[in-house]
mmCIF file of C-alpha atoms in Angstrom:
data_model
loop_
_atom_site.group_PDB
_atom_site.id
_atom_site.type_symbol
_atom_site.label_atom_id
_atom_site.label_comp_id
_atom_site.label_asym_id
_atom_site.label_seq_id
_atom_site.Cartn_x
_atom_site.Cartn_y
_atom_site.Cartn_z
ATOM 1 C CA MET A 1 69.775 114.577 -53.150
ATOM 2 C CA ARG A 2 73.018 114.908 -55.127
ATOM 3 C CA LEU A 3 74.641 112.144 -53.069
ATOM 4 C CA THR A 4 71.644 109.892 -53.689
ATOM 5 C CA LEU A 5 71.841 110.451 -57.453
ATOM 6 C CA ILE A 6 75.585 109.764 -57.469
ATOM 7 C CA ALA A 7 75.031 106.598 -55.479
ATOM 8 C CA LEU A 8 72.424 105.408 -57.943
ATOM 9 C CA LEU A 9 74.679 106.080 -60.913
ATOM 10 C CA LEU A 10 77.609 104.326 -59.239
ATOM 11 C CA SER A 11 75.427 101.327 -58.485
ATOM 12 C CA SER A 12 74.356 100.977 -62.092
ATOM 13 C CA VAL A 13 76.759 98.057 -62.649
ATOM 14 C CA ALA A 14 75.324 94.811 -61.303
ATOM 15 C CA SER A 15 76.736 91.312 -61.452
ATOM 16 C CA GLY A 16 74.888 88.539 -63.277
ATOM 17 C CA SER A 17 75.079 85.800 -65.819
ATOM 18 C CA GLY A 18 76.642 86.813 -69.113
ATOM 19 C CA THR A 19 74.485 84.449 -71.140
ATOM 20 C CA VAL A 20 72.279 86.237 -73.676
ATOM 21 C CA LEU A 21 68.725 85.021 -73.122
ATOM 22 C CA ALA A 22 66.251 84.473 -75.939
ATOM 23 C CA ALA A 23 63.946 87.046 -74.407
ATOM 24 C CA ASP A 24 66.614 89.755 -74.569
ATOM 25 C CA LEU A 25 66.343 92.397 -77.292
ATOM 26 C CA THR A 26 69.219 93.307 -79.577
ATOM 27 C CA LEU A 27 68.668 96.920 -80.560
ATOM 28 C CA GLU A 28 68.311 97.677 -84.235
ATOM 29 C CA PRO A 29 67.253 100.983 -85.781
ATOM 30 C CA ARG A 30 63.598 101.194 -86.792
ATOM 31 C CA GLU A 31 62.214 103.405 -89.512
ATOM 32 C CA ILE A 32 59.616 105.722 -88.042
ATOM 33 C CA VAL A 33 57.333 108.202 -89.716
ATOM 34 C CA GLU A 34 57.785 111.909 -89.130
ATOM 35 C CA THR A 35 54.487 113.796 -88.893
ATOM 36 C CA LYS A 36 53.368 117.402 -89.265
ATOM 37 C CA ALA A 37 50.583 118.639 -86.994
ATOM 38 C CA VAL A 38 47.930 120.527 -88.973
ATOM 39 C CA TYR A 39 44.207 121.135 -88.735
ATOM 40 C CA GLY A 40 41.690 119.524 -91.068
ATOM 41 C CA GLN A 41 38.267 121.012 -91.767
ATOM 42 C CA VAL A 42 35.167 118.819 -91.943
ATOM 43 C CA GLN A 43 33.573 119.144 -95.380
ATOM 44 C CA PRO A 44 30.589 117.380 -96.990
ATOM 45 C CA ARG A 45 31.350 115.210 -99.997
ATOM 46 C CA ASN A 46 28.445 116.837 -101.876
ATOM 47 C CA SER A 47 27.206 120.363 -101.233
ATOM 48 C CA ILE A 48 24.229 120.899 -103.548
ATOM 49 C CA PRO A 49 22.158 124.096 -103.753
ATOM 50 C CA ALA A 50 18.380 123.804 -104.044
ATOM 51 C CA ARG A 51 17.480 126.593 -106.466
ATOM 52 C CA ALA A 52 14.305 128.390 -107.446
ATOM 53 C CA ARG A 53 13.087 127.405 -110.909
ATOM 54 C CA ILE A 54 10.764 130.388 -111.253
ATOM 55 C CA GLY A 55 10.827 133.929 -109.938
ATOM 56 C CA GLY A 56 8.320 135.117 -107.387
ATOM 57 C CA THR A 57 7.635 135.329 -103.663
ATOM 58 C CA VAL A 58 8.564 132.636 -101.126
ATOM 59 C CA VAL A 59 5.148 131.836 -99.648
ATOM 60 C CA GLU A 60 6.225 128.731 -97.703
ATOM 61 C CA LEU A 61 9.560 127.745 -96.115
ATOM 62 C CA SER A 62 9.459 124.380 -94.382
ATOM 63 C CA VAL A 63 13.131 123.760 -93.461
ATOM 64 C CA THR A 64 15.847 125.374 -91.405
ATOM 65 C CA GLU A 65 19.554 124.755 -90.812
ATOM 66 C CA GLY A 66 20.263 121.302 -89.381
ATOM 67 C CA ASP A 67 17.158 119.553 -90.761
ATOM 68 C CA GLN A 68 17.614 116.140 -92.379
ATOM 69 C CA VAL A 69 15.929 115.793 -95.789
ATOM 70 C CA GLU A 70 15.500 113.155 -98.473
ATOM 71 C CA THR A 71 15.596 113.545 -102.229
ATOM 72 C CA GLY A 72 12.357 115.075 -103.487
ATOM 73 C CA ASP A 73 11.226 116.596 -100.174
ATOM 74 C CA VAL A 74 9.553 120.009 -100.588
ATOM 75 C CA LEU A 75 11.781 122.605 -98.942
ATOM 76 C CA ALA A 76 9.880 125.751 -99.929
ATOM 77 C CA ARG A 77 7.298 127.119 -102.367
ATOM 78 C CA VAL A 78 7.630 130.127 -104.652
ATOM 79 C CA LYS A 79 4.506 131.746 -106.096
ATOM 80 C CA ASP A 80 4.244 134.058 -109.083
ATOM 81 C CA ASP A 81 0.801 135.715 -109.151
ATOM 82 C CA LYS A 82 1.138 136.515 -112.848
ATOM 83 C CA ILE A 83 0.985 132.814 -113.695
ATOM 84 C CA GLY A 84 -2.400 132.519 -112.025
ATOM 85 C CA PHE A 85 -3.745 135.447 -114.052
ATOM 86 C CA GLN A 86 -2.393 133.913 -117.254
ATOM 87 C CA ILE A 87 -4.118 130.600 -116.466
ATOM 88 C CA ASP A 88 -7.405 132.430 -115.899
ATOM 89 C CA ALA A 89 -7.006 134.179 -119.264
ATOM 90 C CA VAL A 90 -6.360 130.876 -121.041
ATOM 91 C CA ASN A 91 -9.388 129.293 -119.317
ATOM 92 C CA ALA A 92 -11.565 132.148 -120.571
ATOM 93 C CA GLN A 93 -10.138 131.700 -124.073
ATOM 94 C CA LEU A 94 -10.898 127.967 -123.892
ATOM 95 C CA SER A 95 -14.482 128.665 -122.848
ATOM 96 C CA ALA A 96 -14.943 130.964 -125.864
ATOM 97 C CA LEU A 97 -13.398 128.413 -128.261
ATOM 98 C CA GLU A 98 -15.523 125.586 -126.907
ATOM 99 C CA ALA A 99 -18.665 127.714 -127.395
ATOM 100 C CA THR A 100 -17.517 128.487 -130.946
ATOM 101 C CA LEU A 101 -16.969 124.791 -131.584
ATOM 102 C CA ARG A 102 -20.474 123.965 -130.420
ATOM 103 C CA ASP A 103 -21.939 126.552 -132.772
ATOM 104 C CA VAL A 104 -19.818 125.266 -135.673
ATOM 105 C CA ASN A 105 -20.957 121.695 -135.009
ATOM 106 C CA VAL A 106 -24.596 122.791 -135.028
ATOM 107 C CA GLU A 107 -24.092 124.725 -138.298
ATOM 108 C CA LEU A 108 -22.268 121.730 -139.790
ATOM 109 C CA GLU A 109 -25.124 119.364 -138.974
ATOM 110 C CA ARG A 110 -27.644 121.804 -140.482
ATOM 111 C CA ALA A 111 -25.484 122.202 -143.609
ATOM 112 C CA GLU A 112 -25.290 118.426 -144.051
ATOM 113 C CA ARG A 113 -29.105 118.182 -143.940
ATOM 114 C CA LEU A 114 -29.533 121.081 -146.359
ATOM 115 C CA LEU A 115 -26.981 119.571 -148.716
ATOM 116 C CA ARG A 116 -28.955 116.356 -148.847
ATOM 117 C CA SER A 117 -32.103 118.341 -149.680
ATOM 118 C CA GLY A 118 -30.214 120.409 -152.267
ATOM 119 C CA THR A 119 -30.715 123.792 -150.580
ATOM 120 C CA THR A 120 -27.036 124.529 -149.854
ATOM 121 C CA THR A 121 -23.745 123.971 -151.602
ATOM 122 C CA ALA A 122 -20.857 121.608 -150.901
ATOM 123 C CA GLN A 123 -18.604 124.661 -150.688
ATOM 124 C CA ARG A 124 -20.513 125.879 -147.621
ATOM 125 C CA LEU A 125 -20.139 122.438 -146.033
ATOM 126 C CA ASP A 126 -16.381 122.477 -146.676
ATOM 127 C CA GLN A 127 -16.091 125.935 -145.108
ATOM 128 C CA LEU A 128 -17.849 124.779 -141.937
ATOM 129 C CA THR A 129 -15.697 121.624 -141.757
ATOM 130 C CA THR A 130 -12.523 123.695 -142.018
ATOM 131 C CA GLN A 131 -13.794 126.114 -139.388
ATOM 132 C CA ARG A 132 -14.501 123.171 -137.057
ATOM 133 C CA ASP A 133 -10.966 121.773 -137.521
ATOM 134 C CA VAL A 134 -9.393 125.172 -136.965
ATOM 135 C CA THR A 135 -11.393 125.679 -133.761
ATOM 136 C CA LYS A 136 -10.376 122.230 -132.475
ATOM 137 C CA ASN A 137 -6.714 123.024 -133.104
ATOM 138 C CA GLN A 138 -7.105 126.360 -131.334
ATOM 139 C CA ILE A 139 -8.573 124.515 -128.351
ATOM 140 C CA LEU A 140 -5.631 122.092 -128.357
ATOM 141 C CA ALA A 141 -3.169 124.989 -128.488
ATOM 142 C CA ALA A 142 -4.908 126.755 -125.599
ATOM 143 C CA GLU A 143 -4.927 123.548 -123.528
ATOM 144 C CA ALA A 144 -1.201 123.086 -124.209
ATOM 145 C CA GLN A 145 -0.559 126.675 -123.133
ATOM 146 C CA ARG A 146 -2.571 126.106 -119.955
ATOM 147 C CA SER A 147 -0.563 122.920 -119.222
ATOM 148 C CA LEU A 148 2.640 124.906 -119.664
ATOM 149 C CA LEU A 149 1.466 127.568 -117.219
ATOM 150 C CA GLU A 150 0.339 124.937 -114.720
ATOM 151 C CA GLN A 151 3.763 123.279 -114.966
ATOM 152 C CA GLN A 152 5.431 126.631 -114.324
ATOM 153 C CA ALA A 153 3.249 127.097 -111.256
ATOM 154 C CA ALA A 154 4.130 123.567 -110.041
ATOM 155 C CA GLU A 155 7.833 124.375 -110.418
ATOM 156 C CA GLY A 156 7.387 126.867 -107.602
ATOM 157 C CA ALA A 157 7.966 123.880 -105.283
ATOM 158 C CA ILE A 158 11.656 123.784 -104.295
ATOM 159 C CA LEU A 159 12.693 120.117 -103.988
ATOM 160 C CA ALA A 160 15.641 118.613 -102.102
ATOM 161 C CA PRO A 161 18.234 117.602 -104.741
ATOM 162 C CA ALA A 162 19.791 114.867 -102.538
ATOM 163 C CA ASP A 163 19.623 113.112 -99.189
ATOM 164 C CA GLY A 164 21.460 115.001 -96.475
ATOM 165 C CA MET A 165 21.366 117.878 -94.020
ATOM 166 C CA ILE A 166 20.344 121.483 -94.607
ATOM 167 C CA VAL A 167 23.401 123.639 -93.896
ATOM 168 C CA THR A 168 22.295 127.075 -95.136
ATOM 169 C CA VAL A 169 18.936 128.769 -95.777
ATOM 170 C CA PRO A 170 19.699 132.264 -97.099
ATOM 171 C CA VAL A 171 16.056 133.343 -97.607
ATOM 172 C CA THR A 172 12.967 133.895 -95.454
ATOM 173 C CA GLU A 173 9.254 133.722 -96.123
ATOM 174 C CA GLN A 174 7.931 136.594 -98.260
ATOM 175 C CA SER A 175 11.368 137.060 -99.818
ATOM 176 C CA VAL A 176 11.334 137.873 -103.525
ATOM 177 C CA VAL A 177 13.619 135.532 -105.464
ATOM 178 C CA MET A 178 14.763 135.260 -109.054
ATOM 179 C CA PRO A 179 15.017 132.080 -111.153
ATOM 180 C CA GLY A 180 18.183 130.170 -110.233
ATOM 181 C CA GLU A 181 18.532 131.777 -106.816
ATOM 182 C CA THR A 182 19.613 129.441 -103.984
ATOM 183 C CA ILE A 183 16.873 128.703 -101.459
ATOM 184 C CA ALA A 184 18.807 126.164 -99.347
ATOM 185 C CA THR A 185 22.040 124.162 -99.487
ATOM 186 C CA VAL A 186 22.012 120.405 -98.828
ATOM 187 C CA ALA A 187 25.146 118.619 -97.588
ATOM 188 C CA GLY A 188 25.168 114.895 -98.327
ATOM 189 C CA GLY A 189 27.203 111.928 -99.474
ATOM 190 C CA GLY A 190 29.195 111.671 -96.245
ATOM 191 C CA LEU A 191 32.007 113.768 -94.825
ATOM 192 C CA PHE A 192 35.750 114.086 -95.305
ATOM 193 C CA LEU A 193 38.567 116.211 -93.914
ATOM 194 C CA ARG A 194 40.164 118.879 -96.083
ATOM 195 C CA LEU A 195 43.767 119.684 -95.211
ATOM 196 C CA SER A 196 45.912 122.692 -96.097
ATOM 197 C CA ILE A 197 49.585 121.689 -95.808
ATOM 198 C CA PRO A 198 52.700 123.909 -96.285
ATOM 199 C CA GLU A 199 54.162 123.399 -99.742
ATOM 200 C CA ARG A 200 57.594 122.403 -98.388
ATOM 201 C CA HIS A 201 56.018 119.073 -97.422
ATOM 202 C CA ALA A 202 54.375 118.493 -100.809
ATOM 203 C CA SER A 203 57.037 116.057 -102.055
ATOM 204 C CA ASP A 204 56.668 113.935 -98.886
ATOM 205 C CA LEU A 205 52.900 113.406 -99.208
ATOM 206 C CA ARG A 206 51.766 109.990 -100.409
ATOM 207 C CA GLN A 207 48.251 109.187 -101.568
ATOM 208 C CA GLY A 208 46.802 106.317 -99.507
ATOM 209 C CA ALA A 209 48.969 107.040 -96.444
ATOM 210 C CA GLY A 210 47.437 106.576 -92.999
ATOM 211 C CA ILE A 211 46.520 109.780 -91.148
ATOM 212 C CA ASN A 212 46.127 110.008 -87.363
ATOM 213 C CA ILE A 213 43.139 112.135 -86.348
ATOM 214 C CA ALA A 214 42.002 113.264 -82.901
ATOM 215 C CA LEU A 215 38.215 112.855 -82.645
ATOM 216 C CA SER A 216 36.137 113.766 -79.601
ATOM 217 C CA GLU A 217 35.538 110.061 -78.861
ATOM 218 C CA GLY A 218 39.241 109.163 -79.227
ATOM 219 C CA PRO A 219 42.028 108.825 -81.792
ATOM 220 C CA ALA A 220 41.184 107.482 -85.251
ATOM 221 C CA VAL A 221 43.029 106.661 -88.449
ATOM 222 C CA GLY A 222 41.996 108.003 -91.864
ATOM 223 C CA ARG A 223 43.384 107.651 -95.384
ATOM 224 C CA LEU A 224 44.918 110.366 -97.545
ATOM 225 C CA ALA A 225 42.495 109.944 -100.444
ATOM 226 C CA LYS A 226 43.405 112.812 -102.767
ATOM 227 C CA ILE A 227 46.200 115.343 -103.208
ATOM 228 C CA TYR A 228 45.322 118.333 -105.390
ATOM 229 C CA PRO A 229 48.046 119.410 -107.861
ATOM 230 C CA ALA A 230 47.451 123.154 -107.590
ATOM 231 C CA ILE A 231 49.370 125.008 -104.854
ATOM 232 C CA GLU A 232 47.596 128.143 -103.647
ATOM 233 C CA GLY A 233 49.001 130.610 -101.150
ATOM 234 C CA GLY A 234 51.997 128.376 -100.487
ATOM 235 C CA ARG A 235 49.821 125.442 -99.380
ATOM 236 C CA VAL A 236 48.838 122.066 -100.795
ATOM 237 C CA THR A 237 45.216 120.927 -100.493
ATOM 238 C CA ALA A 238 44.497 117.288 -99.655
ATOM 239 C CA ASP A 239 41.421 115.258 -98.674
ATOM 240 C CA VAL A 240 41.291 112.572 -95.967
ATOM 241 C CA GLU A 241 38.609 109.889 -95.842
ATOM 242 C CA ILE A 242 37.543 108.727 -92.380
ATOM 243 C CA ASP A 243 34.518 106.975 -90.916
ATOM 244 C CA GLY A 244 32.638 108.276 -87.904
ATOM 245 C CA LEU A 245 32.809 112.026 -88.473
ATOM 246 C CA ASP A 246 30.056 113.961 -86.725
ATOM 247 C CA MET A 247 27.527 115.272 -89.277
ATOM 248 C CA ARG A 248 26.258 117.947 -86.892
ATOM 249 C CA TYR A 249 29.064 120.421 -87.527
ATOM 250 C CA ILE A 250 30.156 121.214 -91.055
ATOM 251 C CA GLY A 251 33.403 123.194 -91.101
ATOM 252 C CA ALA A 252 34.661 121.963 -87.698
ATOM 253 C CA ARG A 253 38.466 121.870 -87.380
ATOM 254 C CA LEU A 254 40.209 118.716 -86.114
ATOM 255 C CA PRO A 255 43.898 118.195 -85.255
ATOM 256 C CA VAL A 256 45.597 115.862 -87.742
ATOM 257 C CA ASP A 257 49.098 114.320 -87.901
ATOM 258 C CA VAL A 258 50.213 114.186 -91.535
ATOM 259 C CA PRO A 259 53.173 111.912 -92.438
ATOM 260 C CA VAL A 260 55.849 114.055 -94.108
ATOM 261 C CA GLY A 261 58.926 111.801 -94.027
ATOM 262 C CA THR A 262 60.790 109.011 -92.245
ATOM 263 C CA ARG A 263 63.832 108.698 -89.950
ATOM 264 C CA GLN A 264 65.700 106.015 -87.999
ATOM 265 C CA GLY A 265 65.176 105.539 -84.267
ATOM 266 C CA LEU A 266 65.927 103.096 -81.447
ATOM 267 C CA PHE A 267 63.007 101.687 -79.492
ATOM 268 C CA VAL A 268 62.734 99.525 -76.389
ATOM 269 C CA PRO A 269 59.646 98.020 -74.749
ATOM 270 C CA SER A 270 58.197 100.576 -72.386
ATOM 271 C CA GLU A 271 58.247 98.141 -69.452
ATOM 272 C CA THR A 272 62.051 97.866 -69.669
ATOM 273 C CA LEU A 273 62.473 101.461 -68.493
ATOM 274 C CA THR A 274 62.921 102.147 -64.794
ATOM 275 C CA THR A 275 62.640 105.667 -63.417
ATOM 276 C CA ARG A 276 64.309 106.689 -60.152
ATOM 277 C CA VAL A 277 64.565 110.277 -58.867
ATOM 278 C CA GLY A 278 63.622 111.515 -62.325
ATOM 279 C CA VAL A 279 66.280 109.537 -64.180
ATOM 280 C CA ASP A 280 65.444 106.757 -66.670
ATOM 281 C CA PHE A 281 67.435 103.518 -66.673
ATOM 282 C CA VAL A 282 67.526 100.536 -69.048
ATOM 283 C CA ARG A 283 69.280 97.261 -68.181
ATOM 284 C CA VAL A 284 71.642 95.946 -70.854
ATOM 285 C CA ARG A 285 74.059 93.021 -71.056
ATOM 286 C CA VAL A 286 77.735 93.953 -71.410
ATOM 287 C CA ASN A 287 80.024 90.968 -71.710
ATOM 288 C CA GLU A 288 79.364 88.933 -68.543
ATOM 289 C CA ALA A 289 77.509 91.630 -66.590
ATOM 290 C CA LEU A 290 74.174 93.375 -66.368
ATOM 291 C CA VAL A 291 74.497 97.134 -66.539
ATOM 292 C CA GLU A 292 71.898 99.834 -65.934
ATOM 293 C CA ARG A 293 72.362 102.558 -68.511
ATOM 294 C CA VAL A 294 71.119 106.084 -67.989
ATOM 295 C CA VAL A 295 69.011 107.013 -71.023
ATOM 296 C CA VAL A 296 67.013 109.943 -72.328
ATOM 297 C CA ALA A 297 63.585 108.601 -73.312
ATOM 298 C CA GLY A 298 61.374 110.072 -76.013
ATOM 299 C CA ASP A 299 57.757 109.483 -76.939
ATOM 300 C CA THR A 300 55.984 106.163 -76.525
ATOM 301 C CA GLN A 301 54.292 104.776 -79.645
ATOM 302 C CA ARG A 302 52.084 101.792 -80.385
ATOM 303 C CA ILE A 303 54.012 99.739 -82.948
ATOM 304 C CA ASP A 304 52.883 96.289 -84.096
ATOM 305 C CA GLY A 305 50.567 96.005 -81.096
ATOM 306 C CA GLU A 306 53.303 96.793 -78.552
ATOM 307 C CA ASP A 307 54.060 99.961 -76.569
ATOM 308 C CA LEU A 308 57.609 101.018 -77.487
ATOM 309 C CA THR A 309 59.525 104.013 -76.163
ATOM 310 C CA GLU A 310 62.100 105.804 -78.287
ATOM 311 C CA ILE A 311 65.574 106.164 -76.798
ATOM 312 C CA ILE A 312 67.071 109.471 -77.784
ATOM 313 C CA SER A 313 70.483 108.893 -76.165
ATOM 314 C CA GLY A 314 72.196 106.380 -73.891
ATOM 315 C CA LEU A 315 71.932 103.306 -76.131
ATOM 316 C CA GLN A 316 73.254 102.415 -79.564
ATOM 317 C CA PRO A 317 72.519 99.795 -82.213
ATOM 318 C CA GLY A 318 73.726 96.341 -81.155
ATOM 319 C CA ASP A 319 73.146 96.847 -77.417
ATOM 320 C CA ILE A 320 71.385 93.915 -75.763
ATOM 321 C CA VAL A 321 68.432 95.087 -73.661
ATOM 322 C CA VAL A 322 67.246 92.831 -70.861
ATOM 323 C CA THR A 323 63.482 92.485 -71.180
ATOM 324 C CA GLN A 324 62.909 90.195 -68.156
#
């Protein structure tokens, strides 16, 4: 094996035309982006709680985690029995006032007839007219109070505040809730990735930079949409916008390559590398000869629509690589 390797290295010099062909590649350093591997967490753009507007008992719960809802859908109903009793009391009060109004109207008609015949006074007629107006206003006030109570009862319906998916339902039927308590949380408005990056890379982050993301269906590219100025726990928070995130799992973690700087590197087309007995070779032109150089190859990247392999050692800027 050692003799074979030595023979291959000794045979690396091959004769050939010294003319530099147009297809040959003169190596020049390329600027490449250094990345930091982190995890991003899937977050909804809007996370809106659907809250109870009145206190009472949850008598109906029509959603569970994972359900899709639209704005205005009824998620649950809260009932306060006291409101029903108050409405009954107002209805009874209205019945009494309406009966009083009927009696006042009858007395007022009789007083008008007696006044025409001269057997009663105008003062009595004025008293009955005032009593009728007061009773009417009392009826209006009672009806307004009943409308208020009916509106409070209607507010027992918990409505979806936005289109989206139900992510949490912290209550069950027959639970007792207070006004303002969360009945369900709706995630909507699309998804984004939230990153937590070590603060030593904060100065290298650039808003709008492309972010490579590994999705289950394949690699994707997102955009660094927002960098938050506050550093907490030695980490910078940033948001990445990307299409095609799976809405089924809120909080899922995805591997992300964040650009944190640049460096110079030498790249050759991947097809120009030849591997024999575990050693990589690249053909270059030296004066009037073709020479196979032993190189140490790095990662292969897709740059400008072409697969290029980084050469860590073995070549230098200005070398002419034979591509055909």
